[in-house]
Coordinates of C-alpha atoms in Angstrom, one line a residue:
Chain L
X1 CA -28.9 -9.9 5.4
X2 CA -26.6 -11.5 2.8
X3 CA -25.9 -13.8 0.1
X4 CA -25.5 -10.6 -1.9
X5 CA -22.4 -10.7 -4.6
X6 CA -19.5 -8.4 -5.4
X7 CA -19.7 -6.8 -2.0
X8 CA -16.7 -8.8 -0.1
X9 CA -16.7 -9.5 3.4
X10 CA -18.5 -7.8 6.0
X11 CA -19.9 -7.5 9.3
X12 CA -22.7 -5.4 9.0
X13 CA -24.1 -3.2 6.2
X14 CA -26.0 -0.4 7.5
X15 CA -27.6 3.3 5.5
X16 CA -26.6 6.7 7.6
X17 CA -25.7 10.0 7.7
X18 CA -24.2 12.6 10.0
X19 CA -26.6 14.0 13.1
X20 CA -25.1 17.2 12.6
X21 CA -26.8 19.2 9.9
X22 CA -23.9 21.3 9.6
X23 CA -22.0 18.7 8.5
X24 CA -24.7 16.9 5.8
X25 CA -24.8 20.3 4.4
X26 CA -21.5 20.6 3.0
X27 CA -21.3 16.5 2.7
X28 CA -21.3 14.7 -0.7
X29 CA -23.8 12.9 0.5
X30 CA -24.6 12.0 4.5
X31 CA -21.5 13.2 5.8
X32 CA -21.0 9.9 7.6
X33 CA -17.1 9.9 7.0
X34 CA -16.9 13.3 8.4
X35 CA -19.0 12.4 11.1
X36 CA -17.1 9.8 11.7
X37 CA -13.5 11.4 11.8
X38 CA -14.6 14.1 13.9
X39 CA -15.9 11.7 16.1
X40 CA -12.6 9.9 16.0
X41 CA -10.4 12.9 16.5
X42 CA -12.6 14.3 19.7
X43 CA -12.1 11.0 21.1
X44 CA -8.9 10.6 20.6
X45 CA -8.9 7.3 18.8
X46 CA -7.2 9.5 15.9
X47 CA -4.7 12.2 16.3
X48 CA -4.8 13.1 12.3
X49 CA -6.6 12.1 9.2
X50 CA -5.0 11.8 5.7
X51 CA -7.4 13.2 3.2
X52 CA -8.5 15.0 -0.1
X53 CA -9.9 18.3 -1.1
X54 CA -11.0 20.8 -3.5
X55 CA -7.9 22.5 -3.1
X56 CA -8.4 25.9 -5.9
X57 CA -11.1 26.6 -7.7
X58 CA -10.7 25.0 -10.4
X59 CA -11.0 21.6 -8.2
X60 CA -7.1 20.5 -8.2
X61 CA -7.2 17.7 -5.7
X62 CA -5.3 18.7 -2.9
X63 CA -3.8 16.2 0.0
X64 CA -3.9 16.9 3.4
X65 CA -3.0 15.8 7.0
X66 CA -6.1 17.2 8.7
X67 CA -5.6 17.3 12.5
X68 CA -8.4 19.4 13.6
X69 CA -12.3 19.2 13.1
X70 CA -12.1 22.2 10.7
X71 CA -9.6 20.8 8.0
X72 CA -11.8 17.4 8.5
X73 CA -14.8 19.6 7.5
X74 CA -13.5 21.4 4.9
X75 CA -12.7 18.1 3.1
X76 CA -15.6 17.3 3.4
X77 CA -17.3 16.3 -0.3
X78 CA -15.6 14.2 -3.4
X79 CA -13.7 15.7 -6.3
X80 CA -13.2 13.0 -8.8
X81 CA -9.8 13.1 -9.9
X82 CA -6.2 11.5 -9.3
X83 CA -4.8 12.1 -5.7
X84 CA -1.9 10.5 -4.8
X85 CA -2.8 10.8 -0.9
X86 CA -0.8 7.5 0.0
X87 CA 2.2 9.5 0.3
X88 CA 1.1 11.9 3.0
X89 CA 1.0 9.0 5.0
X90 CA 4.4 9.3 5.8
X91 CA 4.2 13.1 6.4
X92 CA 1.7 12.1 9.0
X93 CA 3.7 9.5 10.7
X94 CA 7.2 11.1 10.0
X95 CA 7.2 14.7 9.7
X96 CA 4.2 15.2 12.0
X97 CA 5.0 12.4 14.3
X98 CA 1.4 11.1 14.2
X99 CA 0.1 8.1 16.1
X100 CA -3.1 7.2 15.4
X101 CA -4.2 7.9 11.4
X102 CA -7.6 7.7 9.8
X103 CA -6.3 7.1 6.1
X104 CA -9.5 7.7 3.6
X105 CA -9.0 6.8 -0.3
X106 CA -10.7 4.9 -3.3
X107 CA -10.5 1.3 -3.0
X108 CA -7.1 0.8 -5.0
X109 CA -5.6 3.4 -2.2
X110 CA -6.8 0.7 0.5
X111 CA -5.4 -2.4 -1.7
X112 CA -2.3 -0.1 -1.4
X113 CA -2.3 0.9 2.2
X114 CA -3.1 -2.8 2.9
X115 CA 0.0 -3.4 1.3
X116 CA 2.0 -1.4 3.0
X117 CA 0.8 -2.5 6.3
X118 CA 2.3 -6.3 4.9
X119 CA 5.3 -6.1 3.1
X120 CA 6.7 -2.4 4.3
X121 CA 9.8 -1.9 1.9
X122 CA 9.4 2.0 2.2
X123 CA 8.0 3.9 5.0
X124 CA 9.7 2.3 8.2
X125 CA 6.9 2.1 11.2
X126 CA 4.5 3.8 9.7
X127 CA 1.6 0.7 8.4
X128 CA 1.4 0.1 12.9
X129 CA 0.4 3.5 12.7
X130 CA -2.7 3.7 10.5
X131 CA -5.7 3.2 12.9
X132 CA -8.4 3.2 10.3
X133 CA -9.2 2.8 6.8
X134 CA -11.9 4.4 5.0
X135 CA -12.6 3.3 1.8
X136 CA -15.2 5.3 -0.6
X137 CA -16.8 3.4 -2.9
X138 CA -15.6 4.2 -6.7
X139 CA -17.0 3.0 -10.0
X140 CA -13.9 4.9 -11.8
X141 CA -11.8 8.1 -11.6
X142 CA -10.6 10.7 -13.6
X143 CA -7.0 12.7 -14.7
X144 CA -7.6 16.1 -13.6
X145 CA -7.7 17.3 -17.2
X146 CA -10.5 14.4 -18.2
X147 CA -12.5 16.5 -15.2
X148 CA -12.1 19.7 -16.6
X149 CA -13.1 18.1 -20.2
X150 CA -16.3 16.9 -18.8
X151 CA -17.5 19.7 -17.0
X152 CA -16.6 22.3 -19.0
X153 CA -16.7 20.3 -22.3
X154 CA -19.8 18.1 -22.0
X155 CA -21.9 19.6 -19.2
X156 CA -20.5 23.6 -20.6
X157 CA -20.3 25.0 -17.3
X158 CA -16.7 26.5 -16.5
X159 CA -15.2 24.2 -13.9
X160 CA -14.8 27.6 -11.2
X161 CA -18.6 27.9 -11.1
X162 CA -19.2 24.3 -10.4
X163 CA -20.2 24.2 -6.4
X164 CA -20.4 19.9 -6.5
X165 CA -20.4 17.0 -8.9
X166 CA -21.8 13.8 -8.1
X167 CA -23.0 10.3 -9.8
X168 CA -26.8 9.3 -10.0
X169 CA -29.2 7.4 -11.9
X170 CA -26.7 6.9 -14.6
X171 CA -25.4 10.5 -15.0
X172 CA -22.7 12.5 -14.3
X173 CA -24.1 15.6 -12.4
X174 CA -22.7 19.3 -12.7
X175 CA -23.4 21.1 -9.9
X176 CA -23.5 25.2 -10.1
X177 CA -25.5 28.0 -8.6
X178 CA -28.8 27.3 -10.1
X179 CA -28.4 24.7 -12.5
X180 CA -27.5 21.5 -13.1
X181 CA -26.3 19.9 -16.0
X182 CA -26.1 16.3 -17.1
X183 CA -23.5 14.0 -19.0
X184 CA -24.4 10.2 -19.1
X185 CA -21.5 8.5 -17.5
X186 CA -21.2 6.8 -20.8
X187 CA -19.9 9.8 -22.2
X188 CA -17.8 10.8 -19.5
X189 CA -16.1 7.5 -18.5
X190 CA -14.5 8.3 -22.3
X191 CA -12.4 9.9 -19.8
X192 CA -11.7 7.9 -17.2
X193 CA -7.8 6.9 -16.4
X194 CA -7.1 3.1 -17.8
X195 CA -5.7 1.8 -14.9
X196 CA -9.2 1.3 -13.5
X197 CA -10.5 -0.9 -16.2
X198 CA -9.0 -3.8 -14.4
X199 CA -10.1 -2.6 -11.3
X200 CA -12.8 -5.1 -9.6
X201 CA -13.7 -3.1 -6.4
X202 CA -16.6 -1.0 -6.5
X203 CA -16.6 -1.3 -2.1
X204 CA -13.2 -0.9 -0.7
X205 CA -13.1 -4.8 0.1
X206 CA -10.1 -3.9 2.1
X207 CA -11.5 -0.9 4.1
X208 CA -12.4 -0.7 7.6
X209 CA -15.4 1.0 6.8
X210 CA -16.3 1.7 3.1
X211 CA -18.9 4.1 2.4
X212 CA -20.2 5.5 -0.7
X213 CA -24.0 6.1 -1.5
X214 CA -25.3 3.9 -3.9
X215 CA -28.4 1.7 -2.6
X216 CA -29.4 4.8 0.0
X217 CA -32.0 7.7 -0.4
X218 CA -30.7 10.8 -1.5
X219 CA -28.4 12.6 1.6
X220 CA -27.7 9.0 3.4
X221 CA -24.6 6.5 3.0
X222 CA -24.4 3.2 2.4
X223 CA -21.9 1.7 4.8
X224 CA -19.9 -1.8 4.9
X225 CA -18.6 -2.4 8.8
X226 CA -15.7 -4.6 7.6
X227 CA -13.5 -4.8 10.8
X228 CA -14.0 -5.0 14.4
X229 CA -12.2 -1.9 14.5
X230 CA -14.7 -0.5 12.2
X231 CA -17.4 -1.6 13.0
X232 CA -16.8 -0.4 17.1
X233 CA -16.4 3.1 16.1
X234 CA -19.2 3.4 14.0
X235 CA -21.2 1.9 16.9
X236 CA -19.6 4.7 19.0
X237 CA -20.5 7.6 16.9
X238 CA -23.8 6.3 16.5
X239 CA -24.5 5.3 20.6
X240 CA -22.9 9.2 21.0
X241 CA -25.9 10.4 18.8
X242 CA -23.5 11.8 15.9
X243 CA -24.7 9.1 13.2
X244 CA -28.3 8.6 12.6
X245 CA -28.6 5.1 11.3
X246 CA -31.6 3.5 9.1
X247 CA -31.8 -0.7 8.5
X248 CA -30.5 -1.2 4.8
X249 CA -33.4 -3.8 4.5
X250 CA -36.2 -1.1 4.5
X251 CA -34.3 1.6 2.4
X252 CA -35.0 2.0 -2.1
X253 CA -33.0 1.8 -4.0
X254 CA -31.6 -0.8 -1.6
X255 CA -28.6 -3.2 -2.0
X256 CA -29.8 -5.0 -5.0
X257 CA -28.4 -2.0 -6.9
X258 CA -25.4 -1.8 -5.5
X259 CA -25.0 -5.3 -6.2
X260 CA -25.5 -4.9 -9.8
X261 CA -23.2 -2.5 -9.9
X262 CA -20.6 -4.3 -8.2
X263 CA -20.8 -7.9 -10.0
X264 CA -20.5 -5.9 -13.3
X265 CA -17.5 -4.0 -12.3
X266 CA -16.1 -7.4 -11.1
X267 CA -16.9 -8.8 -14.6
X268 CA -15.7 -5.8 -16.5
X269 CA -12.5 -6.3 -14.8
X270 CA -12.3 -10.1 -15.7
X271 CA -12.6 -9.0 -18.8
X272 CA -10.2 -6.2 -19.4
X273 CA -7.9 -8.5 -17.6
X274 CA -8.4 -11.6 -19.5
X275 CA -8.0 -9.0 -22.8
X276 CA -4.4 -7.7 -22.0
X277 CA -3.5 -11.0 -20.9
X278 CA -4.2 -12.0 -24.7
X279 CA -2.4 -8.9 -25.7
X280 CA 0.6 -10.0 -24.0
X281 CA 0.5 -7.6 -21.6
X282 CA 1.6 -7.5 -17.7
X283 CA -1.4 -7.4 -15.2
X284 CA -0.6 -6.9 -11.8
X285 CA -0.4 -10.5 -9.7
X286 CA -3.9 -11.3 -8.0
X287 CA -5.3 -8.3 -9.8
X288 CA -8.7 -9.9 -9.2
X289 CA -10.7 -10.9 -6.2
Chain A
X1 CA 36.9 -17.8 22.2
X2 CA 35.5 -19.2 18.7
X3 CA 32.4 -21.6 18.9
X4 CA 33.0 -24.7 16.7
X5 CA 31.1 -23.8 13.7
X6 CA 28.2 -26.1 13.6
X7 CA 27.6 -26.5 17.7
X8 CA 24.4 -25.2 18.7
X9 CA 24.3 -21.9 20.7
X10 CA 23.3 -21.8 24.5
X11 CA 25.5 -22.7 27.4
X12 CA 28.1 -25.7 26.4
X13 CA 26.5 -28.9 27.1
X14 CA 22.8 -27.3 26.6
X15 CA 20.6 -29.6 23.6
X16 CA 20.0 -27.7 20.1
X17 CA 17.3 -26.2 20.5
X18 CA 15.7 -27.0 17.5
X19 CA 14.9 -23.5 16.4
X20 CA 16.0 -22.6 12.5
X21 CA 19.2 -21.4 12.0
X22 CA 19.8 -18.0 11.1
X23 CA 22.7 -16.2 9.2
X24 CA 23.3 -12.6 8.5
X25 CA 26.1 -12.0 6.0
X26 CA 27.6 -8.3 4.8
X27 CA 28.6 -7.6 1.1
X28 CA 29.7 -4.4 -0.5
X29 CA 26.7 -1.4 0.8
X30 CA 26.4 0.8 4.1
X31 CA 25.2 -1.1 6.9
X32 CA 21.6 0.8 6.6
X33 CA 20.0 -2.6 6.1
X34 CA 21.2 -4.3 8.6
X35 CA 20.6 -1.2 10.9
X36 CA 16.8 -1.4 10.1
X37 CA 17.4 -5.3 11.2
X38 CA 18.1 -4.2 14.4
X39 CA 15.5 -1.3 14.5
X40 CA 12.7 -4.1 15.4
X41 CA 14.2 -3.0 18.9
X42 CA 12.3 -5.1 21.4
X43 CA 10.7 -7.5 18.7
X44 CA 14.6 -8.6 18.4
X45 CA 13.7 -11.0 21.3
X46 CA 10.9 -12.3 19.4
X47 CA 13.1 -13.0 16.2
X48 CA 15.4 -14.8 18.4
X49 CA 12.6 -16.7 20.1
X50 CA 12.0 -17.9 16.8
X51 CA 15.3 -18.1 15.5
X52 CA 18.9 -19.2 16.6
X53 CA 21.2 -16.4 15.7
X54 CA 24.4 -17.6 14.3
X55 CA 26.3 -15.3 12.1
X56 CA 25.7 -11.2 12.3
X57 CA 28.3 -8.6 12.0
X58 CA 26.9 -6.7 14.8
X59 CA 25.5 -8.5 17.2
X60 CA 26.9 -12.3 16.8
X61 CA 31.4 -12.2 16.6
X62 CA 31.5 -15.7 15.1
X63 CA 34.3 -15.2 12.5
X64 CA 33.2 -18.2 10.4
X65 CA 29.9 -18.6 8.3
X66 CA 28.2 -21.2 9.3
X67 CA 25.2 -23.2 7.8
X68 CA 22.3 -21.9 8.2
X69 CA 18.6 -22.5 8.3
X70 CA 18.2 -19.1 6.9
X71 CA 20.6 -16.4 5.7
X72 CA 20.0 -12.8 4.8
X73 CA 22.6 -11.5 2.0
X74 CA 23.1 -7.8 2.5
X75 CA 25.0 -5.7 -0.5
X76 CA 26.6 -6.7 -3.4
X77 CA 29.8 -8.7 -4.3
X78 CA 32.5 -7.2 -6.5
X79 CA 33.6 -9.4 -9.0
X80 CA 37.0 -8.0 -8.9
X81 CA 37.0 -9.5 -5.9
X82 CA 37.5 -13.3 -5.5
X83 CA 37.0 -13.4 -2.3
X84 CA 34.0 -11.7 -2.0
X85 CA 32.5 -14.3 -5.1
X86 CA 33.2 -17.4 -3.3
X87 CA 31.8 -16.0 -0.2
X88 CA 28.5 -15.9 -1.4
X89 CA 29.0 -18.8 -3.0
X90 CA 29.6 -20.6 0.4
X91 CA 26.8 -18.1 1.5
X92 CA 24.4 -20.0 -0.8
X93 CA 26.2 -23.5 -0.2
X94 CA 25.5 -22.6 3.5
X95 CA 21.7 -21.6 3.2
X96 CA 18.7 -23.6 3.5
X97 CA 17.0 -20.3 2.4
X98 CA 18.9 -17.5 0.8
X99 CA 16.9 -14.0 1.8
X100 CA 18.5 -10.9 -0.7
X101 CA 17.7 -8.3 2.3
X102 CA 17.5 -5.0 1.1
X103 CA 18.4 -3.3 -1.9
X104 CA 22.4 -3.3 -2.3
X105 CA 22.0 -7.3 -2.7
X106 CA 18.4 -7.2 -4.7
X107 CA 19.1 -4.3 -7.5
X108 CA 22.9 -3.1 -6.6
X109 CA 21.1 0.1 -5.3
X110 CA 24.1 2.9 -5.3
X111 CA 26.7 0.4 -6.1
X112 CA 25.0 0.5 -9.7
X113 CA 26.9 3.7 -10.1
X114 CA 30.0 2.3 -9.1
X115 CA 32.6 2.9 -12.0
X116 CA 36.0 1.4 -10.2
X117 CA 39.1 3.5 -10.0
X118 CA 39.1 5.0 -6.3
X119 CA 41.3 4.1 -3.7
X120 CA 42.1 1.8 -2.1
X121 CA 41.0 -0.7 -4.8
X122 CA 40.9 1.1 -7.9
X123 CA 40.5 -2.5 -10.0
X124 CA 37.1 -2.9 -8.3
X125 CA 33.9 -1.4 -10.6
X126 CA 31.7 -4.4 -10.7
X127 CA 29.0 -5.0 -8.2
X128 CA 26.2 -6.8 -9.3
X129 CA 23.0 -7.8 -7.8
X130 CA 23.6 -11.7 -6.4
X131 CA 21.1 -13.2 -8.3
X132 CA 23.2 -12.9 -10.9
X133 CA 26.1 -15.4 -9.3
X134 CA 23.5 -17.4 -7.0
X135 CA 20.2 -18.3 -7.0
X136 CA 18.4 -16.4 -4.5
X137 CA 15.1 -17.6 -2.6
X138 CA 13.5 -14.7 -1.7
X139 CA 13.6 -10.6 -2.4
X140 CA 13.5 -7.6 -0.2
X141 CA 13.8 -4.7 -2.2
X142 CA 14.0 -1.1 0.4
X143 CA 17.1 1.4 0.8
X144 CA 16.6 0.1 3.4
X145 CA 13.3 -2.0 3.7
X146 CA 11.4 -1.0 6.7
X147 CA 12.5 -3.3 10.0
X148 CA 8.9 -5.0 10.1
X149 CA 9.9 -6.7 6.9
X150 CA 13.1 -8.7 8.6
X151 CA 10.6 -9.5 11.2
X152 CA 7.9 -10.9 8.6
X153 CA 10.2 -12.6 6.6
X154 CA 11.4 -14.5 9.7
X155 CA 8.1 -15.3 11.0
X156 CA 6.5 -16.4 7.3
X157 CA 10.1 -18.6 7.3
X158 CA 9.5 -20.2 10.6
X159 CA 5.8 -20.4 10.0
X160 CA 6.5 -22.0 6.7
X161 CA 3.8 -19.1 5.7
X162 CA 4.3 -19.7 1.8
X163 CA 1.5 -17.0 1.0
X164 CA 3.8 -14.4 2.6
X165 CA 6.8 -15.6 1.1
X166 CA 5.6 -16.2 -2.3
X167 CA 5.2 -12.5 -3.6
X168 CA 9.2 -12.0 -2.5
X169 CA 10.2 -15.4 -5.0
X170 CA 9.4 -13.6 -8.0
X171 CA 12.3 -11.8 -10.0
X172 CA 9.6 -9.3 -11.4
X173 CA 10.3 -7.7 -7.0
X174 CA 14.0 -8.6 -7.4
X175 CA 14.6 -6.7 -10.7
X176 CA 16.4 -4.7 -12.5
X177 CA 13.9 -2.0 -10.0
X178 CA 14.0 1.6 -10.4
X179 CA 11.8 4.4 -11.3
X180 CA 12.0 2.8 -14.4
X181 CA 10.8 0.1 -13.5
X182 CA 7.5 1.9 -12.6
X183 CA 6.8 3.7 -16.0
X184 CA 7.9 0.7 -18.0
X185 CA 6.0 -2.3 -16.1
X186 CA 3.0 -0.1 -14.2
X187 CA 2.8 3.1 -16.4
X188 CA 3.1 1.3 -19.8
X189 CA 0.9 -1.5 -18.6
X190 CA -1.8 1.1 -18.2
X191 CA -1.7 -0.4 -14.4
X192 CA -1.3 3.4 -12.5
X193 CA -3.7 4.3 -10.6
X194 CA -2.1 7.5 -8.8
X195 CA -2.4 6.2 -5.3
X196 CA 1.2 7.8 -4.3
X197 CA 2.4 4.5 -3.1
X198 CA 5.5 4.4 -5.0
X199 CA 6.3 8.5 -3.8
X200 CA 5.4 7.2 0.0
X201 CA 8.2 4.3 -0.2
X202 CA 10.8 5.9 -2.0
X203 CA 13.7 6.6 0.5
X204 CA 15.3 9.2 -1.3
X205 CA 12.0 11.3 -1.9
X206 CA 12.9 11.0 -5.5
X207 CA 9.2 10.7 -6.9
X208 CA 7.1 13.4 -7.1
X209 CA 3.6 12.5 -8.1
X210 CA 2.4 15.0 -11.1
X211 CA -1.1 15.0 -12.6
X212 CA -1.0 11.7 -10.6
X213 CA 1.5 9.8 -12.2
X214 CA 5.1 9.4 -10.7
X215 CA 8.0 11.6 -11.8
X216 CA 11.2 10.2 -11.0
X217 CA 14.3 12.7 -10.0
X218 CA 16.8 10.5 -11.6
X219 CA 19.6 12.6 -9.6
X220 CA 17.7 11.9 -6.6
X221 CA 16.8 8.2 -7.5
X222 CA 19.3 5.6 -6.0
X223 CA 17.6 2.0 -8.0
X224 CA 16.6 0.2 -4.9
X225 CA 13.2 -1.1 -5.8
X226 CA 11.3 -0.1 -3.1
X227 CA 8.7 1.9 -5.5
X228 CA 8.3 -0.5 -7.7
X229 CA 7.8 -3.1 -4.8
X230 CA 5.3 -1.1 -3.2
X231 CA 3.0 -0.2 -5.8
X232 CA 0.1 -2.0 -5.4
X233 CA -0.4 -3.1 -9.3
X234 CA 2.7 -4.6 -8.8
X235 CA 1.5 -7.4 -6.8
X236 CA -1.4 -7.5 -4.7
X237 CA -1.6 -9.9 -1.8
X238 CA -5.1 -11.2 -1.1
X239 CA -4.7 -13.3 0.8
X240 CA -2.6 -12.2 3.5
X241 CA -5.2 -9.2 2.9
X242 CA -8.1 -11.7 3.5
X243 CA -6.0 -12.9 6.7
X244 CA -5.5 -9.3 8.0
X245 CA -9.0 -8.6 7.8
X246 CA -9.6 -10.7 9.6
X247 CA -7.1 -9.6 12.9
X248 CA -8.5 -6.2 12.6

């Protein structure tokens, strides 16, 4: 396994899901983060999670500190919009007096938390704290209202009926009892906040673990084992029996489409870089890698 | 008794012992920065391991400032005060490698609102940032910046880790940094993301993140240039990212 592009470094690449049907059927896909944090937690390794959820029903993303298995399961599944989760990082550590925190975010969250971990300016003692990073793999994301217009505006269906809404084959997928309607991500990435046009990680480069689901079968993960840290506690959870695994090798689509996706995000960044550059414009110092 | 200014540290007659110098000098602010300093608690020992500690108002009660390898500048000097000018002058005459530690020396921080006319010096209103009187080598923006920074500046220092050091040289970090700073360099740029970054840094809780974009409380806000430090579109450091990777 290797000489693949756009994917970063790596110690292992590997498709799963949760063992516990319970948990794959509220999952966005295998359920292998939540898998993985409840694992974590009942172990001890964590102490508290900092995550996102569907947090009304008109799919506000909320931020948590989850500290037991049932706030790490009811985060379970992606809403694709703006949170701003860095910040309850320091909740965690500060107001909560957390030890040991699982942080999960979009790859520019784990560029961030990276960050923070090196040049602390704000948020005294809190980067030593952060025992794992999960990154979620993320082609681009939305302002909450750009949501609403796509699944209420494109797809028609009012946002409080939609049960899920997930990427494949080129579409945007609308979720709701019954139905489901399409809007080519074309269309919806109209919509998508600017900021991550210069953007060129599909994988959370930077993660422990990143997971995300292109390249698997329907209901598995695709997931990067970046660190040794990550890559021993996914080898826990999976020798405990609460992560069934499957060789990325023998799996359709496979990584070749993942790759694809990844060297173009790369080269759409270069070029939306190299364009406001032209323009005159400020872009961020080592934007690209 | 006083040590002669340039002797080595150590028992009298002990060699230099070859470790960098290291200064630690007070201008106008609180002494919240140099606080943190001393908040790396038992990593103190390794900062001294790697450096000689020669000049600190609370731990080191050498009157004189010495030459240094390396000298932190804390706060900001009043121009109204000619004393306090030609110390950081000598401060910078002194300094191998002049550190602006935390954000009274960086931005000004509170002393931006300073207006004069209070007791006992009513004549003293200005207190600018010290790069504008010296040439500074390296920023550390916070109110204050989190102790681990003091420690990594040190260690890149000794190290001579420029790839840690070279994201602190640019003004861009040692700006004019406030929430401002964030809507016109990050915002404008169309560089947010929404991570909450800036909201976890800032000291004063003075950023709320709405509709995923930072709203600053302005009465809240005291210009220290941690947000803008920390946001991740304002620089990004791969390769100490690569590096850390690599330890995890």
């Amino acid at each position: 396994m290797g000489g693949y592009q756009g994917f970063g470094k790596y110690r292992g690449i590997v498709s799963a899901r949760a063992a516990d049907e319970s948990i794959r059927s509220v999952a966005q896909d295998g359920g292998t983060v939540t898998a993985l944090l409840c694992f974590a937690l009942e172990t001890g390794d964590i102490d508290g999670a900092v995550l996102t959820r569907k947090a009304d029903e008109r799919w506000t993303p909320g931020q948590l500190v989850a500290t037991t298995e049932r706030e790490i399961r009811e985060s379970a599944g992606s809403v694709y919009a703006l949170s701003p989760s860095v910040f309850q990082l320091k909740e965690a550590a500060r107001e909560m007096a957390l030890e040991k925190i699982a942080y999960v975010g979009l790859p520019c969250q784990v560029v961030a938390v990276r960050k923070m971990q090196l040049y602390p300016f704000g948020g005294r003692y809190v980067g030593d704290k952060v025992r794992y990073v999960i990154g979620i793999f993320c082609s681009e994301n939305f302002p909450p209202e750009s949501l609403r217009n796509i699944v209420e505006g494109y797809a028609g269906t009012p946002i409080e009926k939609m049960r899920k809404m997930y990427l494949a084959k080129g579409k945007f997928n609308v979720a709701s009892d019954g139905e489901i309607r399409q809007v080519s991500v074309k269309k919806a990435s109209h919509w998508a906040q600017d900021g991550d046009h210069v953007c060129p990680d599909l994988v959370a480069e930077y993660a422990d673990i990143s997971v995300g689901s292109i390249g698997s079968e329907p209901g598995w993960n695709t997931v990067f084992l970046r660190t040794r840290r990550g890559e021993d506690l996914f080898n826990r959870a999976r020798d405990q029996g609460r992560i069934e695994t499957k060789d990325m090798e023998t799996v359709q689509p496979g990584l070749k489409t993942l790759e694809k996706l990844a060297v173009a995000k790369k080269a759409n960044a270069k070029e939306a870089i190299a364009k406001r550059e032209q323009m005159g414009l400020y872009v961020t110092r080592d934007m690209y890698y | 008794m006083d040590k002669p200014i340039d002797a080595p540290t150590g028992v009298p007659g002990e060699k230099p012992s070859g470790k960098p110098t290291f200064a630690y000098i007070h201008f106008a602010a609180c002494s919240g920065c140099e606080i943190s300093f001393l908040d790396n608690f038992e990593k103190l020992l390794e900062i001294m391991d790697m450096v000689d500690i020669r000049y600190m108002t609370l731990i080191n009660d050498n009157t004189e400032f010495p030459k240094a390898d390396i000298v932190f500048v804390d706060g900001a000097p009043c121009l109204q005060s000619a004393e306090s000018v030609e110390e950081l002058k000598k401060a910078r005459e002194n300094a191998g490698y002049l550190v602006s530690w935390g954000g009274c020396s960086t931005t000004s921080t509170i002393n931006n609102f300073a207006r004069g006319g209070q007791a006992p010096q009513p004549q003293h209103e200005s207190f600018p940032p010290i790069k504008r009187l010296v040439k500074v080598d390296a920023f550390v923006p916070g109110s204050p910046p989190g102790p681990e920074m003091a420690y990594n500046v040190i260690r890149a220092f000794v190290k001579g880790d420029t790839d840690y050091l070279k994201y602190l040289t640019s003004y861009s970090v040692g700006g004019w940094a406030c929430g401002c700073d964030l809507i016109k360099d990050i915002v404008e740029n169309a560089l947010c993301i929404g991570c909450g970054a800036c909201a976890f840094a800032c000291p004063t809780r003075a950023i709320e993140m709405v509709l995923g974009r930072p709203c600053i409380n302005w009465e809240r806000c005291v210009k220290c240039g941690a947000c803008y430090a920390q946001c991740p579109r304002s620089f990004q450091p791969v390769p100490l990212m690569d590096r850390m990777m690599e330890e995890l």
